[in-house]
PDB file of C-alpha atoms in Angstrom:
ATOM      1  CA  UNK A   1     -25.496  42.924 -20.173  1.00 56.00           C
ATOM      2  CA  UNK A   2     -22.803  45.196 -21.491  1.00 63.00           C
ATOM      3  CA  UNK A   3     -19.905  44.169 -23.716  1.00 60.00           C
ATOM      4  CA  UNK A   4     -17.433  44.258 -20.843  1.00 61.00           C
ATOM      5  CA  UNK A   5     -19.423  41.754 -18.718  1.00 59.00           C
ATOM      6  CA  UNK A   6     -19.991  39.581 -21.772  1.00 58.00           C
ATOM      7  CA  UNK A   7     -16.236  39.522 -22.406  1.00 57.00           C
ATOM      8  CA  UNK A   8     -15.452  38.516 -18.803  1.00 55.00           C
ATOM      9  CA  UNK A   9     -18.141  35.817 -18.881  1.00 61.00           C
ATOM     10  CA  UNK A  10     -16.808  34.427 -22.171  1.00 57.00           C
ATOM     11  CA  UNK A  11     -13.241  34.347 -20.820  1.00 59.00           C
ATOM     12  CA  UNK A  12     -14.426  32.678 -17.595  1.00 53.00           C
ATOM     13  CA  UNK A  13     -16.355  30.004 -19.536  1.00 59.00           C
ATOM     14  CA  UNK A  14     -13.394  29.329 -21.850  1.00 53.00           C
ATOM     15  CA  UNK A  15     -11.031  29.112 -18.876  1.00 54.00           C
ATOM     16  CA  UNK A  16     -13.410  26.698 -17.144  1.00 55.00           C
ATOM     17  CA  UNK A  17     -13.621  24.517 -20.285  1.00 52.00           C
ATOM     18  CA  UNK A  18      -9.813  24.467 -20.634  1.00 47.00           C
ATOM     19  CA  UNK A  19      -9.426  23.455 -16.974  1.00 53.00           C
ATOM     20  CA  UNK A  20     -12.015  20.684 -17.409  1.00 45.00           C
ATOM     21  CA  UNK A  21     -10.292  19.420 -20.557  1.00 51.00           C
ATOM     22  CA  UNK A  22      -6.916  19.407 -18.812  1.00 50.00           C
ATOM     23  CA  UNK A  23      -8.380  17.619 -15.784  1.00 50.00           C
ATOM     24  CA  UNK A  24     -10.149  14.869 -17.752  1.00 49.00           C
ATOM     25  CA  UNK A  25      -7.540  14.431 -20.495  1.00 46.00           C
ATOM     26  CA  UNK A  26      -4.396  14.990 -18.443  1.00 42.00           C
ATOM     27  CA  UNK A  27      -1.860  12.241 -17.952  1.00 48.00           C
ATOM     28  CA  UNK A  28      -3.170   9.764 -15.439  1.00 63.00           C
ATOM     29  CA  UNK A  29      -1.013   7.613 -13.209  1.00 82.00           C
ATOM     30  CA  UNK A  30      -0.786   4.027 -14.421  1.00 88.00           C
ATOM     31  CA  UNK A  31      -0.897   1.216 -11.876  1.00 93.00           C
ATOM     32  CA  UNK A  32      -0.230  -2.513 -12.087  1.00 90.00           C
ATOM     33  CA  UNK A  33      -3.584  -3.552 -10.654  1.00 93.00           C
ATOM     34  CA  UNK A  34      -4.461  -6.112 -13.335  1.00 94.00           C
ATOM     35  CA  UNK A  35      -2.933  -7.814 -16.381  1.00 95.00           C
ATOM     36  CA  UNK A  36      -4.070  -5.168 -18.865  1.00 94.00           C
ATOM     37  CA  UNK A  37      -2.806  -2.257 -16.771  1.00 95.00           C
ATOM     38  CA  UNK A  38       0.521  -4.031 -16.146  1.00 96.00           C
ATOM     39  CA  UNK A  39       1.109  -4.227 -19.915  1.00 96.00           C
ATOM     40  CA  UNK A  40       0.259  -0.499 -20.168  1.00 95.00           C
ATOM     41  CA  UNK A  41       2.725   0.304 -17.373  1.00 96.00           C
ATOM     42  CA  UNK A  42       5.503  -1.686 -19.068  1.00 96.00           C
ATOM     43  CA  UNK A  43       4.806  -0.065 -22.437  1.00 95.00           C
ATOM     44  CA  UNK A  44       4.880   3.387 -20.781  1.00 94.00           C
ATOM     45  CA  UNK A  45       8.457   2.875 -19.526  1.00 94.00           C
ATOM     46  CA  UNK A  46      11.186   4.330 -21.707  1.00 93.00           C
ATOM     47  CA  UNK A  47      12.672   1.618 -23.926  1.00 91.00           C
ATOM     48  CA  UNK A  48       9.655  -0.697 -23.678  1.00 91.00           C
ATOM     49  CA  UNK A  49       7.068   1.285 -25.642  1.00 88.00           C
ATOM     50  CA  UNK A  50       7.297  -0.644 -28.892  1.00 85.00           C
ATOM     51  CA  UNK A  51       7.853  -4.127 -27.477  1.00 92.00           C
ATOM     52  CA  UNK A  52       5.397  -7.001 -27.415  1.00 95.00           C
ATOM     53  CA  UNK A  53       4.655  -8.000 -23.819  1.00 96.00           C
ATOM     54  CA  UNK A  54       3.442 -11.429 -22.714  1.00 97.00           C
ATOM     55  CA  UNK A  55       2.554 -11.700 -19.016  1.00 98.00           C
ATOM     56  CA  UNK A  56       3.522 -15.150 -17.694  1.00 98.00           C
ATOM     57  CA  UNK A  57       2.714 -14.808 -13.987  1.00 98.00           C
ATOM     58  CA  UNK A  58       1.532 -12.272 -11.419  1.00 98.00           C
ATOM     59  CA  UNK A  59       2.511 -13.154  -7.864  1.00 97.00           C
ATOM     60  CA  UNK A  60       1.727 -11.122  -4.734  1.00 96.00           C
ATOM     61  CA  UNK A  61       3.758 -11.151  -1.515  1.00 95.00           C
ATOM     62  CA  UNK A  62       1.954  -8.870   0.973  1.00 94.00           C
ATOM     63  CA  UNK A  63       2.438  -5.351  -0.491  1.00 95.00           C
ATOM     64  CA  UNK A  64       4.899  -6.515  -3.165  1.00 97.00           C
ATOM     65  CA  UNK A  65       3.751  -7.658  -6.611  1.00 97.00           C
ATOM     66  CA  UNK A  66       6.203  -9.450  -8.906  1.00 98.00           C
ATOM     67  CA  UNK A  67       5.235  -9.974 -12.550  1.00 98.00           C
ATOM     68  CA  UNK A  68       7.200 -12.287 -14.845  1.00 98.00           C
ATOM     69  CA  UNK A  69       6.870 -11.492 -18.538  1.00 98.00           C
ATOM     70  CA  UNK A  70       8.452 -11.801 -21.949  1.00 98.00           C
ATOM     71  CA  UNK A  71       9.435  -8.613 -23.773  1.00 97.00           C
ATOM     72  CA  UNK A  72       9.860  -9.416 -27.466  1.00 96.00           C
ATOM     73  CA  UNK A  73      10.338 -13.012 -26.232  1.00 97.00           C
ATOM     74  CA  UNK A  74      13.156 -12.005 -23.806  1.00 97.00           C
ATOM     75  CA  UNK A  75      12.662 -12.939 -20.123  1.00 98.00           C
ATOM     76  CA  UNK A  76      11.993 -10.154 -17.658  1.00 97.00           C
ATOM     77  CA  UNK A  77      10.152  -9.039 -14.581  1.00 98.00           C
ATOM     78  CA  UNK A  78       8.627  -5.905 -13.129  1.00 97.00           C
ATOM     79  CA  UNK A  79       8.126  -5.235  -9.462  1.00 97.00           C
ATOM     80  CA  UNK A  80       5.342  -3.155  -7.883  1.00 97.00           C
ATOM     81  CA  UNK A  81       4.658  -1.878  -4.381  1.00 96.00           C
ATOM     82  CA  UNK A  82       1.124  -1.360  -3.087  1.00 95.00           C
ATOM     83  CA  UNK A  83       0.508   2.254  -2.081  1.00 95.00           C
ATOM     84  CA  UNK A  84      -1.848   3.607   0.610  1.00 94.00           C
ATOM     85  CA  UNK A  85      -4.725   3.611  -1.917  1.00 93.00           C
ATOM     86  CA  UNK A  86      -4.131  -0.124  -2.641  1.00 94.00           C
ATOM     87  CA  UNK A  87      -2.803   0.619  -6.137  1.00 96.00           C
ATOM     88  CA  UNK A  88       0.366  -1.068  -7.373  1.00 97.00           C
ATOM     89  CA  UNK A  89       3.069   1.399  -8.441  1.00 96.00           C
ATOM     90  CA  UNK A  90       6.087   0.014 -10.296  1.00 96.00           C
ATOM     91  CA  UNK A  91       9.564   0.460  -8.829  1.00 95.00           C
ATOM     92  CA  UNK A  92      11.851  -1.894 -10.770  1.00 97.00           C
ATOM     93  CA  UNK A  93      11.953  -3.539 -14.190  1.00 97.00           C
ATOM     94  CA  UNK A  94      14.585  -5.824 -15.660  1.00 97.00           C
ATOM     95  CA  UNK A  95      14.787  -7.693 -18.979  1.00 97.00           C
ATOM     96  CA  UNK A  96      17.575  -9.937 -20.241  1.00 97.00           C
ATOM     97  CA  UNK A  97      17.566  -9.252 -23.978  1.00 95.00           C
ATOM     98  CA  UNK A  98      18.149 -12.112 -26.403  1.00 94.00           C
ATOM     99  CA  UNK A  99      18.202 -14.803 -23.702  1.00 96.00           C
ATOM    100  CA  UNK A 100      16.026 -17.894 -23.426  1.00 96.00           C
ATOM    101  CA  UNK A 101      16.631 -18.525 -19.709  1.00 97.00           C
ATOM    102  CA  UNK A 102      17.160 -15.840 -17.055  1.00 97.00           C
ATOM    103  CA  UNK A 103      17.281 -15.694 -13.290  1.00 95.00           C
ATOM    104  CA  UNK A 104      16.294 -12.735 -11.146  1.00 96.00           C
ATOM    105  CA  UNK A 105      16.236 -11.947  -7.447  1.00 94.00           C
ATOM    106  CA  UNK A 106      13.344  -9.586  -6.674  1.00 95.00           C
ATOM    107  CA  UNK A 107      13.090  -7.938  -3.240  1.00 92.00           C
ATOM    108  CA  UNK A 108      12.503 -11.374  -1.708  1.00 92.00           C
ATOM    109  CA  UNK A 109      14.691 -14.198  -0.414  1.00 90.00           C
ATOM    110  CA  UNK A 110      13.798 -16.104  -3.593  1.00 93.00           C
ATOM    111  CA  UNK A 111      15.302 -16.857  -6.983  1.00 93.00           C
ATOM    112  CA  UNK A 112      12.905 -16.358  -9.902  1.00 97.00           C
ATOM    113  CA  UNK A 113      13.573 -18.088 -13.227  1.00 97.00           C
ATOM    114  CA  UNK A 114      11.859 -16.934 -16.417  1.00 98.00           C
ATOM    115  CA  UNK A 115      12.198 -18.926 -19.633  1.00 97.00           C
ATOM    116  CA  UNK A 116      10.811 -18.566 -23.130  1.00 97.00           C
ATOM    117  CA  UNK A 117       9.734 -21.332 -25.513  1.00 97.00           C
ATOM    118  CA  UNK A 118      13.266 -21.638 -26.955  1.00 97.00           C
ATOM    119  CA  UNK A 119      14.834 -22.649 -23.627  1.00 97.00           C
ATOM    120  CA  UNK A 120      16.579 -26.031 -23.670  1.00 96.00           C
ATOM    121  CA  UNK A 121      17.563 -26.138 -19.975  1.00 97.00           C
ATOM    122  CA  UNK A 122      15.731 -28.868 -18.067  1.00 97.00           C
ATOM    123  CA  UNK A 123      17.648 -28.724 -14.789  1.00 97.00           C
ATOM    124  CA  UNK A 124      19.965 -26.371 -12.972  1.00 96.00           C
ATOM    125  CA  UNK A 125      22.186 -26.921  -9.947  1.00 97.00           C
ATOM    126  CA  UNK A 126      23.766 -24.123  -7.938  1.00 96.00           C
ATOM    127  CA  UNK A 127      25.536 -23.821  -4.617  1.00 95.00           C
ATOM    128  CA  UNK A 128      24.201 -20.918  -2.539  1.00 93.00           C
ATOM    129  CA  UNK A 129      25.977 -20.113   0.727  1.00 92.00           C
ATOM    130  CA  UNK A 130      27.490 -23.599   0.667  1.00 92.00           C
ATOM    131  CA  UNK A 131      24.134 -25.350   0.133  1.00 93.00           C
ATOM    132  CA  UNK A 132      23.634 -27.246  -3.135  1.00 95.00           C
ATOM    133  CA  UNK A 133      20.202 -26.552  -4.646  1.00 95.00           C
ATOM    134  CA  UNK A 134      18.529 -27.970  -7.730  1.00 96.00           C
ATOM    135  CA  UNK A 135      15.645 -26.701  -9.862  1.00 96.00           C
ATOM    136  CA  UNK A 136      13.890 -28.427 -12.769  1.00 97.00           C
ATOM    137  CA  UNK A 137      12.372 -26.640 -15.770  1.00 97.00           C
ATOM    138  CA  UNK A 138      10.113 -27.533 -18.667  1.00 96.00           C
ATOM    139  CA  UNK A 139      12.191 -27.132 -21.846  1.00 96.00           C
ATOM    140  CA  UNK A 140      10.757 -25.357 -24.895  1.00 97.00           C
ATOM    141  CA  UNK A 141       7.987 -23.714 -22.885  1.00 97.00           C
ATOM    142  CA  UNK A 142       7.623 -20.204 -21.487  1.00 97.00           C
ATOM    143  CA  UNK A 143       7.638 -20.757 -17.718  1.00 97.00           C
ATOM    144  CA  UNK A 144       8.233 -19.133 -14.355  1.00 98.00           C
ATOM    145  CA  UNK A 145       9.857 -21.076 -11.520  1.00 97.00           C
ATOM    146  CA  UNK A 146      10.699 -20.032  -7.980  1.00 97.00           C
ATOM    147  CA  UNK A 147      13.419 -21.273  -5.631  1.00 95.00           C
ATOM    148  CA  UNK A 148      13.709 -20.284  -1.980  1.00 94.00           C
ATOM    149  CA  UNK A 149      17.133 -18.986  -1.076  1.00 92.00           C
ATOM    150  CA  UNK A 150      18.771 -20.536   2.007  1.00 91.00           C
ATOM    151  CA  UNK A 151      18.215 -18.591   5.210  1.00 87.00           C
ATOM    152  CA  UNK A 152      21.072 -16.388   6.318  1.00 85.00           C
ATOM    153  CA  UNK A 153      21.612 -14.012   9.217  1.00 83.00           C
ATOM    154  CA  UNK A 154      23.239 -11.324   7.061  1.00 80.00           C
ATOM    155  CA  UNK A 155      20.865 -11.414   4.066  1.00 77.00           C
ATOM    156  CA  UNK A 156      23.920 -11.964   1.847  1.00 85.00           C
ATOM    157  CA  UNK A 157      24.289 -14.752  -0.682  1.00 88.00           C
ATOM    158  CA  UNK A 158      27.221 -16.383  -2.429  1.00 91.00           C
ATOM    159  CA  UNK A 159      26.414 -18.208  -5.677  1.00 92.00           C
ATOM    160  CA  UNK A 160      28.835 -20.837  -6.999  1.00 94.00           C
ATOM    161  CA  UNK A 161      29.052 -23.880  -9.248  1.00 95.00           C
ATOM    162  CA  UNK A 162      26.191 -23.288 -11.661  1.00 96.00           C
ATOM    163  CA  UNK A 163      25.440 -26.356 -13.796  1.00 96.00           C
ATOM    164  CA  UNK A 164      22.811 -26.514 -16.518  1.00 97.00           C
ATOM    165  CA  UNK A 165      21.475 -29.759 -18.021  1.00 97.00           C
ATOM    166  CA  UNK A 166      19.296 -30.599 -21.030  1.00 96.00           C
ATOM    167  CA  UNK A 167      16.252 -32.922 -20.968  1.00 96.00           C
ATOM    168  CA  UNK A 168      18.500 -35.996 -21.449  1.00 96.00           C
ATOM    169  CA  UNK A 169      20.656 -35.078 -18.451  1.00 96.00           C
ATOM    170  CA  UNK A 170      23.607 -33.895 -20.542  1.00 96.00           C
ATOM    171  CA  UNK A 171      25.623 -30.998 -19.127  1.00 96.00           C
ATOM    172  CA  UNK A 172      25.039 -27.891 -21.274  1.00 94.00           C
ATOM    173  CA  UNK A 173      27.104 -25.348 -19.344  1.00 90.00           C
ATOM    174  CA  UNK A 174      29.060 -25.062 -16.115  1.00 88.00           C
ATOM    175  CA  UNK A 175      30.169 -21.885 -14.317  1.00 86.00           C
ATOM    176  CA  UNK A 176      32.352 -22.095 -11.215  1.00 74.00           C
TER     177      UNK A 176
END
């Protein structure tokens, strides 16, 4: 084998090794298929990389996955959609920093409440589209609660008269 062929063979082998290294070590898509991968997805999102994540609940609704979590003890949720390969790809994340009690409306006709262990709210009342609804919570415990929203023809909701009560039934806060 002459020097020219040896040079081409060496370059071809090196190029092949580089391609293999890029293929096996390249950035891989992260999916929310299980608890561990969900934490990795959250930590991969800009602004959430250095935060402690505690998964409170994973709930599936057909091809939609909603995950309630605490980010540095602040309530939040991340939403995933199942793709054609049955992997869950994230499409929305929301965290309410420095709160103990937060409500969210994922892509569902439901209210989701996420609390941390500093929450003192034991009951909430709200009027939605003219219907008075009530939800109870466990104070001083990280929890996730769900409330169905009233049915509507327009898929629009009006929220009024929020009232929050402590474990003794005392009014903590009221918002008209």
